[in-house]
PDB file of C-alpha atoms in Angstrom:
ATOM      1  CA  MET D   1     105.355 107.069 133.367  1.00  0.00           C
ATOM      2  CA  TRP D   2     105.632 103.385 132.659  1.00  0.00           C
ATOM      3  CA  ASN D   3     106.779 100.252 134.478  1.00  0.00           C
ATOM      4  CA  TYR D   4     108.017  97.066 132.848  1.00  0.00           C
ATOM      5  CA  GLU D   5     106.269  93.745 133.423  1.00  0.00           C
ATOM      6  CA  LYS D   6     108.630  90.866 132.886  1.00  0.00           C
ATOM      7  CA  LYS D   7     106.367  88.866 130.582  1.00  0.00           C
ATOM      8  CA  LEU D   8     104.966  88.931 127.047  1.00  0.00           C
ATOM      9  CA  GLN D   9     101.307  89.813 126.499  1.00  0.00           C
ATOM     10  CA  TYR D  10     100.857  86.491 124.661  1.00  0.00           C
ATOM     11  CA  PRO D  11     103.297  83.550 124.419  1.00  0.00           C
ATOM     12  CA  VAL D  12     105.908  83.489 121.639  1.00  0.00           C
ATOM     13  CA  THR D  13     107.604  80.087 121.442  1.00  0.00           C
ATOM     14  CA  ILE D  14     109.151  79.436 118.044  1.00  0.00           C
ATOM     15  CA  LYS D  15     111.160  76.232 117.573  1.00  0.00           C
ATOM     16  CA  ASN D  16     112.485  76.616 114.018  1.00  0.00           C
ATOM     17  CA  PRO D  17     114.477  79.558 112.606  1.00  0.00           C
ATOM     18  CA  ASN D  18     113.122  81.162 109.442  1.00  0.00           C
ATOM     19  CA  PRO D  19     115.082  84.296 108.460  1.00  0.00           C
ATOM     20  CA  LYS D  20     113.019  84.755 105.287  1.00  0.00           C
ATOM     21  CA  LEU D  21     109.825  85.069 107.339  1.00  0.00           C
ATOM     22  CA  ALA D  22     111.561  87.264 109.934  1.00  0.00           C
ATOM     23  CA  GLN D  23     112.306  89.786 107.189  1.00  0.00           C
ATOM     24  CA  LEU D  24     108.569  90.026 106.418  1.00  0.00           C
ATOM     25  CA  ILE D  25     107.347  90.118 110.019  1.00  0.00           C
ATOM     26  CA  ILE D  26     109.856  92.837 111.006  1.00  0.00           C
ATOM     27  CA  THR D  27     107.640  95.245 109.069  1.00  0.00           C
ATOM     28  CA  GLN D  28     105.214  95.145 112.006  1.00  0.00           C
ATOM     29  CA  LEU D  29     108.048  96.520 114.148  1.00  0.00           C
ATOM     30  CA  GLY D  30     109.478  99.263 111.931  1.00  0.00           C
ATOM     31  CA  GLY D  31     107.205  99.419 108.874  1.00  0.00           C
ATOM     32  CA  PRO D  32     104.537 101.919 107.776  1.00  0.00           C
ATOM     33  CA  ASP D  33     101.680 100.139 109.580  1.00  0.00           C
ATOM     34  CA  GLY D  34     103.737  98.604 112.389  1.00  0.00           C
ATOM     35  CA  GLU D  35     103.342  98.509 116.141  1.00  0.00           C
ATOM     36  CA  LEU D  36     106.041 101.102 116.894  1.00  0.00           C
ATOM     37  CA  GLY D  37     104.299 103.694 114.725  1.00  0.00           C
ATOM     38  CA  ALA D  38     100.967 102.727 116.302  1.00  0.00           C
ATOM     39  CA  SER D  39     102.242 103.250 119.832  1.00  0.00           C
ATOM     40  CA  LEU D  40     103.877 106.596 119.012  1.00  0.00           C
ATOM     41  CA  ARG D  41     100.774 107.752 117.111  1.00  0.00           C
ATOM     42  CA  TYR D  42      98.415 107.230 120.055  1.00  0.00           C
ATOM     43  CA  LEU D  43     100.783 108.301 122.815  1.00  0.00           C
ATOM     44  CA  ASN D  44     101.555 111.562 120.977  1.00  0.00           C
ATOM     45  CA  GLN D  45      97.941 112.297 120.076  1.00  0.00           C
ATOM     46  CA  ARG D  46      96.626 111.931 123.617  1.00  0.00           C
ATOM     47  CA  TYR D  47      97.900 115.228 125.073  1.00  0.00           C
ATOM     48  CA  THR D  48      95.520 117.461 123.129  1.00  0.00           C
ATOM     49  CA  MET D  49      92.547 115.068 122.922  1.00  0.00           C
ATOM     50  CA  PRO D  50      89.721 116.980 124.657  1.00  0.00           C
ATOM     51  CA  ASP D  51      87.648 114.113 126.089  1.00  0.00           C
ATOM     52  CA  ASP D  52      88.903 112.312 129.215  1.00  0.00           C
ATOM     53  CA  LYS D  53      87.563 108.943 128.068  1.00  0.00           C
ATOM     54  CA  VAL D  54      89.398 109.231 124.748  1.00  0.00           C
ATOM     55  CA  LYS D  55      92.587 110.374 126.556  1.00  0.00           C
ATOM     56  CA  GLY D  56      92.316 107.126 128.501  1.00  0.00           C
ATOM     57  CA  LEU D  57      91.729 105.110 125.346  1.00  0.00           C
ATOM     58  CA  LEU D  58      94.782 106.599 123.568  1.00  0.00           C
ATOM     59  CA  THR D  59      96.940 106.029 126.661  1.00  0.00           C
ATOM     60  CA  ASP D  60      95.811 102.439 127.117  1.00  0.00           C
ATOM     61  CA  ILE D  61      95.923 101.367 123.470  1.00  0.00           C
ATOM     62  CA  GLY D  62      99.271 103.182 123.033  1.00  0.00           C
ATOM     63  CA  THR D  63     100.572 101.191 125.989  1.00  0.00           C
ATOM     64  CA  GLU D  64      99.233  97.890 124.636  1.00  0.00           C
ATOM     65  CA  GLU D  65     101.010  98.645 121.338  1.00  0.00           C
ATOM     66  CA  LEU D  66     104.315  98.712 123.248  1.00  0.00           C
ATOM     67  CA  ALA D  67     103.573  95.158 124.353  1.00  0.00           C
ATOM     68  CA  HIS D  68     102.984  94.324 120.668  1.00  0.00           C
ATOM     69  CA  VAL D  69     106.339  95.900 119.729  1.00  0.00           C
ATOM     70  CA  GLU D  70     107.874  93.463 122.212  1.00  0.00           C
ATOM     71  CA  MET D  71     105.964  90.457 120.805  1.00  0.00           C
ATOM     72  CA  ILE D  72     106.994  91.245 117.204  1.00  0.00           C
ATOM     73  CA  SER D  73     110.592  91.756 118.340  1.00  0.00           C
ATOM     74  CA  ALA D  74     110.470  88.403 120.172  1.00  0.00           C
ATOM     75  CA  ILE D  75     109.150  86.690 117.018  1.00  0.00           C
ATOM     76  CA  VAL D  76     111.917  88.238 114.876  1.00  0.00           C
ATOM     77  CA  TYR D  77     114.535  87.380 117.507  1.00  0.00           C
ATOM     78  CA  GLN D  78     113.413  83.758 117.792  1.00  0.00           C
ATOM     79  CA  LEU D  79     113.150  83.308 113.997  1.00  0.00           C
ATOM     80  CA  THR D  80     116.793  84.391 113.544  1.00  0.00           C
ATOM     81  CA  ARG D  81     118.505  82.235 116.166  1.00  0.00           C
ATOM     82  CA  ASN D  82     120.970  79.444 115.408  1.00  0.00           C
ATOM     83  CA  MET D  83     121.333  80.240 111.711  1.00  0.00           C
ATOM     84  CA  SER D  84     124.253  79.050 109.599  1.00  0.00           C
ATOM     85  CA  LEU D  85     125.970  81.482 107.225  1.00  0.00           C
ATOM     86  CA  GLU D  86     124.584  79.390 104.381  1.00  0.00           C
ATOM     87  CA  GLU D  87     121.002  79.792 105.657  1.00  0.00           C
ATOM     88  CA  ILE D  88     121.585  83.526 106.068  1.00  0.00           C
ATOM     89  CA  GLN D  89     122.753  83.846 102.487  1.00  0.00           C
ATOM     90  CA  LYS D  90     120.142  81.545 100.919  1.00  0.00           C
ATOM     91  CA  SER D  91     117.239  83.262 102.678  1.00  0.00           C
ATOM     92  CA  GLY D  92     118.287  86.749 101.608  1.00  0.00           C
ATOM     93  CA  PHE D  93     118.848  87.731 105.241  1.00  0.00           C
ATOM     94  CA  ASP D  94     122.463  88.585 104.363  1.00  0.00           C
ATOM     95  CA  ALA D  95     121.737  92.263 103.577  1.00  0.00           C
ATOM     96  CA  TYR D  96     120.121  92.780 106.992  1.00  0.00           C
ATOM     97  CA  PHE D  97     122.880  90.720 108.618  1.00  0.00           C
ATOM     98  CA  VAL D  98     125.723  92.933 107.403  1.00  0.00           C
ATOM     99  CA  ASP D  99     124.004  95.994 108.874  1.00  0.00           C
ATOM    100  CA  HIS D 100     122.659  94.544 112.157  1.00  0.00           C
ATOM    101  CA  THR D 101     123.994  90.962 112.526  1.00  0.00           C
ATOM    102  CA  THR D 102     121.054  89.290 114.331  1.00  0.00           C
ATOM    103  CA  ALA D 103     120.082  92.313 116.427  1.00  0.00           C
ATOM    104  CA  VAL D 104     116.519  93.619 116.240  1.00  0.00           C
ATOM    105  CA  TYR D 105     116.275  96.944 114.367  1.00  0.00           C
ATOM    106  CA  PRO D 106     113.054  98.689 113.259  1.00  0.00           C
ATOM    107  CA  ILE D 107     112.758  98.559 109.480  1.00  0.00           C
ATOM    108  CA  ALA D 108     109.995  97.816 106.973  1.00  0.00           C
ATOM    109  CA  ALA D 109     109.862  94.562 105.003  1.00  0.00           C
ATOM    110  CA  SER D 110     111.157  96.576 102.046  1.00  0.00           C
ATOM    111  CA  GLY D 111     114.220  97.657 104.100  1.00  0.00           C
ATOM    112  CA  SER D 112     113.340 101.301 104.845  1.00  0.00           C
ATOM    113  CA  PRO D 113     114.215 102.295 108.411  1.00  0.00           C
ATOM    114  CA  PHE D 114     111.465 103.388 110.797  1.00  0.00           C
ATOM    115  CA  THR D 115     110.399 107.008 110.433  1.00  0.00           C
ATOM    116  CA  ALA D 116     107.934 109.269 112.278  1.00  0.00           C
ATOM    117  CA  THR D 117     106.461 110.147 108.863  1.00  0.00           C
ATOM    118  CA  TYR D 118     104.490 106.874 109.193  1.00  0.00           C
ATOM    119  CA  PHE D 119     101.988 108.558 111.514  1.00  0.00           C
ATOM    120  CA  GLN D 120     100.257 111.836 112.246  1.00  0.00           C
ATOM    121  CA  SER D 121      99.396 113.731 115.383  1.00  0.00           C
ATOM    122  CA  LYS D 122      97.261 116.402 113.753  1.00  0.00           C
ATOM    123  CA  GLY D 123      95.667 118.198 116.676  1.00  0.00           C
ATOM    124  CA  ASP D 124      92.082 117.734 115.461  1.00  0.00           C
ATOM    125  CA  SER D 125      89.997 115.070 117.200  1.00  0.00           C
ATOM    126  CA  ILE D 126      88.073 113.835 114.160  1.00  0.00           C
ATOM    127  CA  THR D 127      91.186 113.829 111.970  1.00  0.00           C
ATOM    128  CA  ASP D 128      93.253 111.914 114.523  1.00  0.00           C
ATOM    129  CA  LEU D 129      90.580 109.335 115.356  1.00  0.00           C
ATOM    130  CA  VAL D 130      89.839 108.663 111.673  1.00  0.00           C
ATOM    131  CA  GLU D 131      93.600 108.231 111.123  1.00  0.00           C
ATOM    132  CA  ASN D 132      93.595 105.710 113.978  1.00  0.00           C
ATOM    133  CA  LEU D 133      90.673 103.766 112.515  1.00  0.00           C
ATOM    134  CA  ALA D 134      92.527 103.536 109.193  1.00  0.00           C
ATOM    135  CA  ALA D 135      95.788 102.622 110.949  1.00  0.00           C
ATOM    136  CA  GLU D 136      94.167  99.659 112.726  1.00  0.00           C
ATOM    137  CA  GLN D 137      92.765  98.371 109.428  1.00  0.00           C
ATOM    138  CA  LYS D 138      96.115  98.830 107.651  1.00  0.00           C
ATOM    139  CA  ALA D 139      97.822  96.838 110.390  1.00  0.00           C
ATOM    140  CA  ARG D 140      95.126  94.147 110.137  1.00  0.00           C
ATOM    141  CA  THR D 141      95.695  93.887 106.372  1.00  0.00           C
ATOM    142  CA  THR D 142      99.451  93.596 106.981  1.00  0.00           C
ATOM    143  CA  TYR D 143      98.867  90.715 109.415  1.00  0.00           C
ATOM    144  CA  ASP D 144      96.581  89.062 106.839  1.00  0.00           C
ATOM    145  CA  ASN D 145      99.385  89.386 104.270  1.00  0.00           C
ATOM    146  CA  ILE D 146     101.959  87.965 106.717  1.00  0.00           C
ATOM    147  CA  LEU D 147      99.639  84.990 107.353  1.00  0.00           C
ATOM    148  CA  ARG D 148      99.647  84.233 103.596  1.00  0.00           C
ATOM    149  CA  PHE D 149     103.387  83.502 103.867  1.00  0.00           C
ATOM    150  CA  ALA D 150     103.590  81.919 107.343  1.00  0.00           C
ATOM    151  CA  ASP D 151     103.099  78.148 107.506  1.00  0.00           C
ATOM    152  CA  ASP D 152     104.657  77.545 110.920  1.00  0.00           C
ATOM    153  CA  PRO D 153     101.910  77.268 113.579  1.00  0.00           C
ATOM    154  CA  ASP D 154     104.376  78.620 116.198  1.00  0.00           C
ATOM    155  CA  VAL D 155     104.430  81.860 114.189  1.00  0.00           C
ATOM    156  CA  ARG D 156     100.797  81.925 113.038  1.00  0.00           C
ATOM    157  CA  ASP D 157      99.431  81.695 116.587  1.00  0.00           C
ATOM    158  CA  PRO D 158     100.890  84.964 117.996  1.00  0.00           C
ATOM    159  CA  ILE D 159     100.370  86.735 114.621  1.00  0.00           C
ATOM    160  CA  LYS D 160      96.666  85.780 114.723  1.00  0.00           C
ATOM    161  CA  PHE D 161      96.454  87.152 118.269  1.00  0.00           C
ATOM    162  CA  LEU D 162      97.960  90.466 117.119  1.00  0.00           C
ATOM    163  CA  ARG D 163      95.619  90.570 114.103  1.00  0.00           C
ATOM    164  CA  ALA D 164      92.615  90.187 116.400  1.00  0.00           C
ATOM    165  CA  ARG D 165      93.815  93.077 118.569  1.00  0.00           C
ATOM    166  CA  GLU D 166      93.719  95.405 115.540  1.00  0.00           C
ATOM    167  CA  ILE D 167      90.016  94.631 115.158  1.00  0.00           C
ATOM    168  CA  VAL D 168      89.299  95.309 118.852  1.00  0.00           C
ATOM    169  CA  HIS D 169      91.206  98.604 118.723  1.00  0.00           C
ATOM    170  CA  PHE D 170      89.273  99.605 115.582  1.00  0.00           C
ATOM    171  CA  GLN D 171      86.038  98.995 117.486  1.00  0.00           C
ATOM    172  CA  ARG D 172      87.169 101.051 120.493  1.00  0.00           C
ATOM    173  CA  PHE D 173      88.418 103.948 118.321  1.00  0.00           C
ATOM    174  CA  GLY D 174      85.036 103.937 116.569  1.00  0.00           C
ATOM    175  CA  GLU D 175      83.436 104.432 119.983  1.00  0.00           C
ATOM    176  CA  GLY D 176      85.984 107.180 120.729  1.00  0.00           C
ATOM    177  CA  LEU D 177      84.985 108.968 117.500  1.00  0.00           C
ATOM    178  CA  ARG D 178      81.302 108.680 118.472  1.00  0.00           C
ATOM    179  CA  ILE D 179      82.033 110.128 121.935  1.00  0.00           C
ATOM    180  CA  VAL D 180      83.876 113.094 120.406  1.00  0.00           C
ATOM    181  CA  GLN D 181      81.188 113.732 117.773  1.00  0.00           C
ATOM    182  CA  GLU D 182      78.432 113.660 120.394  1.00  0.00           C
ATOM    183  CA  SER D 183      80.128 116.589 122.132  1.00  0.00           C
ATOM    184  CA  MET D 184      80.205 118.667 118.929  1.00  0.00           C
ATOM    185  CA  ALA D 185      77.676 120.636 116.899  1.00  0.00           C
ATOM    186  CA  SER D 186      75.598 117.880 115.319  1.00  0.00           C
ATOM    187  CA  LYS D 187      74.692 120.035 112.289  1.00  0.00           C
ATOM    188  CA  ASN D 188      78.346 120.494 111.349  1.00  0.00           C
ATOM    189  CA  PHE D 189      81.096 118.477 113.060  1.00  0.00           C
ATOM    190  CA  TYR D 190      83.639 120.563 111.194  1.00  0.00           C
ATOM    191  CA  ALA D 191      82.420 123.977 112.416  1.00  0.00           C
ATOM    192  CA  THR D 192      85.133 123.990 115.075  1.00  0.00           C
ATOM    193  CA  ASN D 193      88.218 122.020 116.040  1.00  0.00           C
ATOM    194  CA  PRO D 194      87.702 121.090 119.720  1.00  0.00           C
ATOM    195  CA  GLN D 195      91.471 120.886 120.224  1.00  0.00           C
ATOM    196  CA  PHE D 196      92.021 124.544 119.259  1.00  0.00           C
ATOM    197  CA  ASP D 197      88.866 126.616 118.873  1.00  0.00           C
ATOM    198  CA  LYS D 198      87.170 127.523 122.167  1.00  0.00           C
TER     199      LYS D 198
ATOM    200  CA  MET J   1     101.484  73.929 138.057  1.00  0.00           C
ATOM    201  CA  ASN J   2     104.712  74.443 136.108  1.00  0.00           C
ATOM    202  CA  LYS J   3     106.184  77.802 135.142  1.00  0.00           C
ATOM    203  CA  GLU J   4     104.694  77.912 131.636  1.00  0.00           C
ATOM    204  CA  SER J   5     101.199  76.985 132.838  1.00  0.00           C
ATOM    205  CA  MET J   6     101.321  79.581 135.611  1.00  0.00           C
ATOM    206  CA  MET J   7     102.473  82.236 133.138  1.00  0.00           C
ATOM    207  CA  GLN J   8      99.620  81.279 130.789  1.00  0.00           C
ATOM    208  CA  VAL J   9      97.104  81.773 133.603  1.00  0.00           C
ATOM    209  CA  ILE J  10      98.576  85.226 134.255  1.00  0.00           C
ATOM    210  CA  GLN J  11      98.485  86.112 130.560  1.00  0.00           C
ATOM    211  CA  MET J  12      94.857  84.984 130.477  1.00  0.00           C
ATOM    212  CA  TYR J  13      93.831  87.171 133.432  1.00  0.00           C
ATOM    213  CA  ASP J  14      95.801  90.104 132.047  1.00  0.00           C
ATOM    214  CA  PHE J  15      94.063  89.648 128.705  1.00  0.00           C
ATOM    215  CA  TYR J  16      90.611  89.772 130.357  1.00  0.00           C
ATOM    216  CA  LEU J  17      91.734  92.907 132.183  1.00  0.00           C
ATOM    217  CA  GLU J  18      93.139  94.559 129.033  1.00  0.00           C
ATOM    218  CA  GLU J  19      89.885  93.937 127.186  1.00  0.00           C
ATOM    219  CA  LEU J  20      87.825  95.233 130.120  1.00  0.00           C
ATOM    220  CA  GLN J  21      90.097  98.273 130.509  1.00  0.00           C
ATOM    221  CA  LEU J  22      89.665  99.370 126.883  1.00  0.00           C
ATOM    222  CA  TYR J  23      85.920  98.675 127.025  1.00  0.00           C
ATOM    223  CA  LEU J  24      85.586 100.648 130.258  1.00  0.00           C
ATOM    224  CA  ASP J  25      87.491 103.586 128.729  1.00  0.00           C
ATOM    225  CA  THR J  26      84.535 104.126 126.399  1.00  0.00           C
ATOM    226  CA  HIS J  27      81.837 102.685 128.738  1.00  0.00           C
ATOM    227  CA  PRO J  28      82.984 103.880 132.201  1.00  0.00           C
ATOM    228  CA  GLY J  29      79.547 103.390 133.762  1.00  0.00           C
ATOM    229  CA  CYS J  30      78.987  99.749 132.736  1.00  0.00           C
ATOM    230  CA  ARG J  31      78.185  97.926 136.014  1.00  0.00           C
ATOM    231  CA  ASN J  32      78.711  94.473 134.534  1.00  0.00           C
ATOM    232  CA  ALA J  33      82.178  95.340 133.169  1.00  0.00           C
ATOM    233  CA  LEU J  34      83.150  97.057 136.446  1.00  0.00           C
ATOM    234  CA  ASP J  35      82.241  93.905 138.406  1.00  0.00           C
ATOM    235  CA  MET J  36      84.229  91.704 136.010  1.00  0.00           C
ATOM    236  CA  PHE J  37      87.200  94.091 136.185  1.00  0.00           C
ATOM    237  CA  SER J  38      87.184  93.879 139.976  1.00  0.00           C
ATOM    238  CA  LYS J  39      86.870  90.075 139.936  1.00  0.00           C
ATOM    239  CA  TYR J  40      89.795  89.570 137.541  1.00  0.00           C
ATOM    240  CA  GLN J  41      91.947  92.107 139.408  1.00  0.00           C
ATOM    241  CA  ASP J  42      91.665  89.854 142.481  1.00  0.00           C
ATOM    242  CA  LEU J  43      92.410  86.675 140.494  1.00  0.00           C
ATOM    243  CA  ARG J  44      95.370  88.379 138.781  1.00  0.00           C
ATOM    244  CA  LYS J  45      96.842  89.534 142.085  1.00  0.00           C
ATOM    245  CA  ALA J  46      96.760  86.015 143.527  1.00  0.00           C
ATOM    246  CA  ALA J  47      98.269  84.533 140.344  1.00  0.00           C
ATOM    247  CA  TYR J  48     101.087  87.121 140.276  1.00  0.00           C
ATOM    248  CA  GLU J  49     101.954  86.427 143.900  1.00  0.00           C
ATOM    249  CA  ALA J  50     101.981  82.649 143.368  1.00  0.00           C
ATOM    250  CA  TYR J  51     104.187  82.990 140.277  1.00  0.00           C
ATOM    251  CA  ALA J  52     106.674  85.356 141.937  1.00  0.00           C
ATOM    252  CA  ALA J  53     106.985  83.087 144.975  1.00  0.00           C
ATOM    253  CA  ASN J  54     108.021  80.176 142.742  1.00  0.00           C
ATOM    254  CA  PHE J  55     109.686  81.637 139.668  1.00  0.00           C
ATOM    255  CA  GLY J  56     110.793  85.204 140.385  1.00  0.00           C
ATOM    256  CA  PRO J  57     109.372  88.696 139.928  1.00  0.00           C
ATOM    257  CA  ILE J  58     107.122  89.886 137.109  1.00  0.00           C
ATOM    258  CA  VAL J  59     107.008  93.438 138.462  1.00  0.00           C
ATOM    259  CA  LEU J  60     109.905  95.165 140.222  1.00  0.00           C
ATOM    260  CA  SER J  61     108.087  95.324 143.557  1.00  0.00           C
ATOM    261  CA  GLN J  62     108.172  91.508 143.722  1.00  0.00           C
ATOM    262  CA  THR J  63     111.972  91.430 143.661  1.00  0.00           C
ATOM    263  CA  ASP J  64     113.643  89.455 146.431  1.00  0.00           C
ATOM    264  CA  THR J  65     116.089  91.693 148.332  1.00  0.00           C
ATOM    265  CA  SER J  66     117.413  89.095 150.806  1.00  0.00           C
ATOM    266  CA  HIS J  67     120.769  88.437 149.065  1.00  0.00           C
ATOM    267  CA  HIS J  68     120.601  88.879 145.284  1.00  0.00           C
ATOM    268  CA  PHE J  69     118.679  91.178 142.933  1.00  0.00           C
ATOM    269  CA  ASN J  70     116.682  88.423 141.222  1.00  0.00           C
ATOM    270  CA  TRP J  71     114.984  90.930 138.867  1.00  0.00           C
ATOM    271  CA  VAL J  72     117.965  90.351 136.530  1.00  0.00           C
ATOM    272  CA  ASP J  73     117.677  86.556 136.521  1.00  0.00           C
ATOM    273  CA  GLY J  74     116.886  85.047 133.116  1.00  0.00           C
ATOM    274  CA  PRO J  75     115.283  83.965 130.996  1.00  0.00           C
ATOM    275  CA  TRP J  76     113.877  87.319 129.877  1.00  0.00           C
ATOM    276  CA  PRO J  77     110.420  87.222 128.282  1.00  0.00           C
ATOM    277  CA  TRP J  78     111.574  87.134 124.649  1.00  0.00           C
ATOM    278  CA  GLU J  79     113.761  84.123 125.505  1.00  0.00           C
ATOM    279  CA  ARG J  80     111.014  82.177 127.230  1.00  0.00           C
ATOM    280  CA  SER J  81     110.768  79.456 124.639  1.00  0.00           C
ATOM    281  CA  THR J  82     112.031  76.026 123.760  1.00  0.00           C
ATOM    282  CA  ASP J  83     115.626  76.661 124.922  1.00  0.00           C
TER     283      ASP J  83
END
């Protein structure tokens, strides 16, 4: 189960609207390497993960990703406040606006809606943990790309925080992979799948 | 301390605890990390209580039940900004 804490993990305080930038950053909510996919990936994978420490890691990182979903949503929300119709049209936000007005909806920067095909829960410890390592790097690259287009320090600050978290999670998943491999046949990690073969 | 500064202190303690939690998941026997986790748990608890007493609940259990369900009082976290 989960309980809500009425706070953000890291402050988001954006003074100036920027619907153009919001359309790029929303990809970290509903895009292929976004926070929603990250959270669902880890929280779904954890049930069959054999090692208790790695179950904890998937639970705790999956939970932190929910806090990142909220931060990205707060950034998108704050970047799309107080806009004139002219600003909406000029920035290209008009296509999103006709579908969702200024509500937050999980889509990629390219406009595709969120889909569970963005992640796997494969039921093999090595496969899943290697997917997670790649996922953290893909999210880090996405944040690097967002930072190329974001000049506003109010936006850059929380984005840089989120970027740094991807690197920490990559480190921890690397340790999770090591823990799992140490419990397996060292001559051939692929001799058995610890989530199915007994 | 004002509301924003108190919230920043809480976010700081929670960040230490998040980092320690993930580290302890893969290093559950690390004495140094366990001691730091315990220390920041205590600091966090005090900061949460001080914040709730002045500015309202962060967790549901801090809600004031004397006359009004202040859990619903704004601003909500995504609105906590320059407004």
